[in-house]
Amino acid sequence: MEGSIPLTCNYEKSMMLQTAAIKPSIQPSSSSQGFEDVIRDLIDRRFFVETEQYADLSNWLDKRRKYKSCGIISGSRGAGKSRASKEYDALVTGRRGSMRRIKPLHSLYIKAFSSWGTIDLCRQSLNFFNHGAKKGSPMDVRLRTWETFEDFGLELLLVDNGHVLSEKILFDLVECYDEFKIATVLIGPEKELENRLVLLGLRKKFNSHHKFPSLSPKQVVGVLKAFKRDFLSLPEDIEFFDGEIVHAICQASGGNPSKLEQPGCDFNTISEILVLSIAQSSSNGNFHLDKRVLKEVLYDFGVNVELTVEESNDTETGING
């Protein structure tokens, strides 16, 4: 019989600790951005957990590269498929941050937008190679892009928001594959992406399909432990996220805490809860995570977590209970 997340987890220790500082080694530098944007950028760059979903996706993408076949990655909005795809791209290319890619190029990740035409996709691609494309006809830019892909030995093109791509872009990507055999994978919500391809008669061109599930409550426990380990200046034996908070985060992210193995918790929602909690806990360039603030953010997400006596007595963000 499947259990649920216990509402207590080393609670005696966690009661004593209401605020945790972000590790000095990853504290953001001064920036003109607001706290929220700085923290969101930090978490987007550094917060990643190698879950079972990521391992399965990596194996599937390795096969697309090896066998030069196209396909789609689908899943619910917020499941983390985009984040996992970007992490795979960074891993196989050895690229981090603004570092330029070098030959051979195993993978290239691009996030597309609904306003884009083929030339926008091509220009964005060429920017990765530091090959500007401000001039020239659309056909010239497109051909230059495909030839650059070939010159760099590109094996896999990952295009996020595949469901919003125009008909012209989709057919151009198919043409690129037919001519240069560069495996192309589209990423997007399952129904929208599949319906789009079926409508255009292109489903068979992207015949391989990988479904990316959301996290289970059991996995959320591991994700929060990883966040505590990588982001918070705390000893290993101190639990910051007690059972009650983990339970609430599972609920807020769409999961059912009573079904430990059942997917349903959105990684993106969990990240956003942490972003908002840290941003609202921090001041004067000092980045912290305050448990009282975290509970207030969870309340904004529709889940009520009662404040402890210590938290109720706090009147300022960032004060230890």
Coordinates of C-alpha atoms in Angstrom, one line a residue:
M1 CA 0.0 0.0 0.0
E2 CA 1.4 3.4 -1.0
G3 CA 2.1 5.8 1.8
S4 CA 2.0 9.6 2.0
I5 CA 4.5 12.2 3.0
P6 CA 4.8 12.4 6.8
L7 CA 3.9 15.8 8.1
T8 CA 6.8 15.7 10.5
C9 CA 10.4 15.3 9.5
N10 CA 13.1 16.1 12.1
Y11 CA 10.6 18.8 13.2
E12 CA 12.4 19.5 16.5
K13 CA 15.5 20.7 14.6
S14 CA 13.6 22.5 11.8
M15 CA 11.4 24.4 14.3
M16 CA 14.6 26.1 15.7
L17 CA 15.7 27.3 12.3
Q18 CA 13.5 29.8 10.5
T19 CA 15.9 31.4 8.1
A20 CA 18.7 30.0 6.0
A21 CA 21.2 32.1 4.0
I22 CA 22.0 31.3 0.4
K23 CA 25.5 29.9 0.1
P24 CA 28.2 32.6 -0.3
S25 CA 29.7 30.7 -3.2
I26 CA 26.5 31.3 -5.3
Q27 CA 25.3 34.6 -3.9
P28 CA 24.4 36.8 -6.9
S29 CA 26.6 39.8 -7.5
S30 CA 25.1 43.3 -7.5
S31 CA 22.8 43.9 -10.4
S32 CA 20.4 46.5 -11.7
Q33 CA 17.8 43.7 -11.8
G34 CA 15.3 43.3 -9.0
F35 CA 15.7 40.5 -6.4
E36 CA 13.1 38.4 -8.1
D37 CA 14.8 38.5 -11.5
V38 CA 18.2 37.9 -10.0
I39 CA 17.0 34.8 -8.1
R40 CA 15.1 33.5 -11.0
D41 CA 18.2 33.7 -13.2
L42 CA 20.3 32.0 -10.5
I43 CA 17.9 29.1 -10.0
D44 CA 17.4 28.7 -13.8
R45 CA 21.1 28.4 -14.3
R46 CA 22.1 26.3 -11.2
F47 CA 19.1 24.4 -9.9
F48 CA 18.8 21.0 -11.6
V49 CA 18.3 17.5 -10.3
E50 CA 19.0 14.4 -12.3
T51 CA 15.7 12.7 -11.9
E52 CA 14.5 9.5 -13.5
Q53 CA 12.7 11.6 -16.1
Y54 CA 15.9 13.3 -17.1
A55 CA 17.8 10.0 -17.4
D56 CA 15.1 8.6 -19.7
L57 CA 15.1 11.7 -21.8
S58 CA 18.8 11.7 -22.1
N59 CA 18.8 8.1 -23.4
W60 CA 16.1 8.9 -25.8
L61 CA 17.9 12.0 -27.2
D62 CA 21.1 10.0 -27.5
K63 CA 19.3 7.6 -29.8
R64 CA 18.0 10.5 -31.9
R65 CA 21.5 11.7 -32.4
K66 CA 22.9 8.3 -33.1
Y67 CA 20.2 7.2 -35.6
K68 CA 19.6 10.7 -37.0
S69 CA 15.8 10.5 -36.4
C70 CA 13.3 13.2 -35.7
G71 CA 10.7 13.3 -32.9
I72 CA 8.8 15.2 -30.3
I73 CA 9.1 15.7 -26.5
S74 CA 5.7 16.3 -24.9
G75 CA 4.4 16.8 -21.4
S76 CA 2.2 19.0 -19.2
R77 CA 3.1 22.7 -19.0
G78 CA 5.6 23.1 -16.2
A79 CA 6.7 19.5 -16.0
G80 CA 10.3 20.5 -16.6
K81 CA 10.8 19.2 -20.1
S82 CA 12.4 22.5 -21.3
R83 CA 14.7 22.7 -18.3
A84 CA 15.8 19.0 -18.8
S85 CA 16.3 19.6 -22.6
K86 CA 18.5 22.6 -21.9
E87 CA 20.5 20.6 -19.3
Y88 CA 21.1 17.8 -21.9
D89 CA 22.2 20.4 -24.5
A90 CA 24.7 21.9 -22.0
L91 CA 26.0 18.5 -21.0
V92 CA 26.6 17.0 -24.5
T93 CA 28.1 20.3 -25.9
G94 CA 30.1 21.1 -22.8
R95 CA 28.7 24.6 -22.9
R96 CA 27.8 26.7 -19.9
G97 CA 26.6 30.3 -19.8
S98 CA 27.9 32.5 -22.6
M99 CA 30.7 30.2 -23.7
R100 CA 30.8 29.7 -27.4
R101 CA 30.2 26.3 -28.9
I102 CA 33.0 24.6 -30.8
K103 CA 33.2 21.8 -33.3
P104 CA 31.8 19.2 -33.4
L105 CA 28.4 20.4 -32.2
H106 CA 26.5 17.6 -30.7
S107 CA 23.3 19.6 -29.9
L108 CA 21.7 23.0 -30.2
Y109 CA 18.8 24.2 -28.1
I110 CA 16.6 27.0 -29.3
K111 CA 13.4 28.4 -27.7
A112 CA 11.1 29.7 -30.4
F113 CA 8.3 32.2 -30.2
S114 CA 4.9 32.5 -32.0
S115 CA 5.9 35.7 -33.8
W116 CA 8.9 34.0 -35.5
G117 CA 9.3 33.2 -39.1
T118 CA 12.0 31.0 -40.6
I119 CA 14.5 33.9 -40.8
D120 CA 14.1 34.6 -37.1
L121 CA 14.9 30.9 -36.3
C122 CA 17.9 31.1 -38.6
R123 CA 19.2 34.3 -37.1
Q124 CA 18.9 33.0 -33.6
S125 CA 20.7 29.8 -34.6
L126 CA 23.6 31.8 -36.3
N127 CA 24.0 33.9 -33.2
F128 CA 25.1 30.8 -31.3
F129 CA 28.0 30.5 -33.8
N130 CA 28.7 34.2 -33.7
H131 CA 27.7 34.4 -37.4
G132 CA 25.5 37.4 -37.8
A133 CA 22.7 37.4 -40.4
K134 CA 21.3 40.9 -40.5
K135 CA 21.6 41.1 -44.3
G136 CA 20.6 38.8 -47.1
S137 CA 17.4 37.4 -48.5
P138 CA 15.5 34.8 -46.4
M139 CA 16.6 32.1 -48.8
D140 CA 20.2 33.1 -48.4
V141 CA 20.0 33.2 -44.6
R142 CA 18.2 29.9 -44.5
L143 CA 20.8 28.2 -46.7
R144 CA 23.7 29.8 -44.7
T145 CA 22.1 28.4 -41.5
W146 CA 21.8 24.9 -42.8
E147 CA 25.3 25.0 -44.2
T148 CA 26.6 26.3 -40.8
F149 CA 24.9 23.4 -39.1
E150 CA 26.6 21.0 -41.5
D151 CA 30.0 22.7 -41.1
F152 CA 29.8 22.4 -37.3
G153 CA 28.7 18.8 -37.5
L154 CA 25.4 19.5 -35.7
E155 CA 23.8 16.2 -34.7
L156 CA 20.6 17.3 -32.9
L157 CA 18.5 20.4 -33.1
L158 CA 16.1 21.0 -30.2
V159 CA 13.4 23.5 -30.8
D160 CA 11.3 24.4 -27.8
N161 CA 7.7 25.7 -28.2
G162 CA 7.3 23.5 -31.2
H163 CA 3.6 23.9 -31.1
V164 CA 3.7 27.6 -31.9
L165 CA 6.0 27.3 -35.0
S166 CA 4.6 28.5 -38.3
E167 CA 3.8 26.1 -41.1
K168 CA 6.7 27.6 -43.1
I169 CA 9.2 26.9 -40.3
L170 CA 8.0 23.3 -39.8
F171 CA 8.3 22.5 -43.5
D172 CA 11.7 24.2 -43.6
L173 CA 12.9 22.1 -40.7
V174 CA 11.7 18.9 -42.5
E175 CA 13.6 20.1 -45.6
C176 CA 16.8 20.7 -43.6
Y177 CA 16.5 17.1 -42.2
D178 CA 15.9 15.6 -45.6
E179 CA 18.9 17.3 -47.1
F180 CA 21.4 17.4 -44.2
K181 CA 20.1 14.6 -41.9
I182 CA 20.2 16.7 -38.8
A183 CA 17.9 15.1 -36.2
T184 CA 15.3 17.6 -35.2
V185 CA 13.2 17.3 -32.0
L186 CA 10.3 19.6 -31.2
I187 CA 9.3 20.3 -27.6
G188 CA 5.9 21.3 -26.4
P189 CA 2.6 20.5 -24.7
E190 CA 1.3 17.1 -25.9
K191 CA -2.1 17.8 -27.4
E192 CA -1.1 21.1 -29.0
L193 CA 2.1 19.8 -30.5
E194 CA 0.6 16.6 -31.8
N195 CA -2.5 18.2 -33.2
R196 CA -0.3 20.8 -35.0
L197 CA 1.8 18.2 -36.7
V198 CA -1.3 16.0 -37.6
L199 CA -3.0 19.1 -39.1
L200 CA -0.1 19.8 -41.4
G201 CA 0.5 16.1 -42.3
L202 CA 3.9 16.1 -40.6
R203 CA 3.3 13.7 -37.7
K204 CA 5.1 10.8 -39.5
K205 CA 8.1 13.1 -40.1
F206 CA 8.5 13.4 -36.3
N207 CA 7.5 9.8 -35.6
S208 CA 9.5 9.2 -32.4
H209 CA 7.6 10.4 -29.3
H210 CA 9.0 10.9 -25.8
K211 CA 6.5 11.7 -23.0
F212 CA 8.1 13.7 -20.2
P213 CA 6.1 13.1 -16.9
S214 CA 5.9 15.6 -14.0
L215 CA 7.5 14.8 -10.6
S216 CA 6.0 12.4 -8.0
P217 CA 5.7 13.6 -4.4
K218 CA 8.5 11.1 -3.5
Q219 CA 10.7 12.8 -6.1
V220 CA 9.8 16.3 -4.7
V221 CA 11.4 15.2 -1.4
G222 CA 14.6 14.5 -3.3
V223 CA 14.4 17.7 -5.2
L224 CA 14.1 19.8 -2.1
K225 CA 16.9 18.0 -0.4
A226 CA 19.1 18.8 -3.4
F227 CA 18.0 22.4 -3.3
K228 CA 18.9 22.6 0.4
R229 CA 22.3 20.9 -0.2
D230 CA 23.2 23.1 -3.2
F231 CA 21.7 26.5 -2.2
L232 CA 21.4 26.8 1.5
S233 CA 24.2 27.4 4.0
L234 CA 23.1 24.6 6.4
P235 CA 24.8 21.5 8.0
E236 CA 23.8 18.2 6.4
D237 CA 21.9 17.0 9.5
I238 CA 19.6 20.0 9.6
E239 CA 16.2 19.7 7.8
F240 CA 14.9 23.0 6.5
F241 CA 11.9 21.6 4.5
D242 CA 9.9 19.7 7.1
G243 CA 7.2 17.2 6.2
E244 CA 4.4 19.8 6.4
I245 CA 6.1 22.2 4.0
V246 CA 7.0 19.4 1.5
H247 CA 3.4 18.3 1.7
A248 CA 2.2 21.8 0.9
I249 CA 4.7 22.3 -2.0
C250 CA 3.4 19.0 -3.5
Q251 CA -0.1 20.3 -3.3
A252 CA 0.8 23.8 -4.7
S253 CA 2.6 22.3 -7.7
G254 CA -0.4 20.1 -8.6
G255 CA 0.5 16.8 -7.0
N256 CA -1.3 14.5 -4.5
P257 CA 0.9 14.0 -1.4
S258 CA -1.0 10.9 -0.5
K259 CA 0.2 9.2 -3.7
L260 CA 3.9 9.1 -3.3
E261 CA 4.7 7.5 -6.7
Q262 CA 2.1 9.3 -8.8
P263 CA 3.4 12.1 -11.1
G264 CA 1.6 15.4 -10.9
C265 CA 4.0 17.9 -9.3
D266 CA 5.3 20.6 -11.7
F267 CA 9.0 21.3 -11.5
N268 CA 8.5 24.9 -12.8
T269 CA 5.9 25.7 -10.1
I270 CA 8.3 24.4 -7.4
S271 CA 11.1 26.6 -8.8
E272 CA 8.8 29.6 -8.9
I273 CA 7.7 29.1 -5.3
L274 CA 11.4 29.0 -4.3
V275 CA 12.2 32.1 -6.4
L276 CA 9.4 34.2 -4.9
S277 CA 10.2 33.0 -1.3
I278 CA 13.9 33.9 -1.6
A279 CA 13.1 37.2 -3.3
Q280 CA 10.6 38.2 -0.6
S281 CA 12.9 37.0 2.2
S282 CA 16.0 39.0 1.0
S283 CA 17.0 42.6 1.4
N284 CA 20.0 44.9 1.0
G285 CA 21.9 42.4 -1.2
N286 CA 21.6 39.6 1.4
F287 CA 19.9 36.6 0.0
H288 CA 18.0 34.3 2.4
L289 CA 15.1 31.9 2.5
D290 CA 12.7 32.6 5.4
K291 CA 10.3 29.8 6.4
R292 CA 7.6 32.2 7.3
V293 CA 7.8 33.9 3.9
L294 CA 7.8 30.5 2.2
K295 CA 4.5 29.6 3.9
E296 CA 3.0 33.0 2.9
V297 CA 4.0 32.3 -0.7
L298 CA 2.4 28.8 -0.5
Y299 CA -0.8 30.5 0.7
D300 CA -0.7 32.7 -2.4
F301 CA -0.5 29.4 -4.4
G302 CA -3.7 28.2 -2.7
V303 CA -2.2 26.1 0.1
N304 CA -2.5 27.1 3.8
V305 CA 0.3 26.1 6.1
E306 CA -0.1 27.3 9.7
L307 CA 2.6 29.5 11.1
T308 CA 4.5 28.4 14.3
V309 CA 4.4 30.6 17.4
E310 CA 7.9 31.8 16.5
E311 CA 6.9 32.7 12.9
S312 CA 3.7 34.4 14.1
N313 CA 5.8 36.7 16.4
D314 CA 8.2 37.7 13.6
T315 CA 7.3 41.1 12.2
E316 CA 10.2 41.5 9.7
T317 CA 11.4 39.3 6.9
G318 CA 14.6 37.4 7.5
I319 CA 14.4 37.3 11.4
N320 CA 15.3 34.0 13.0
G321 CA 12.6 32.5 15.2

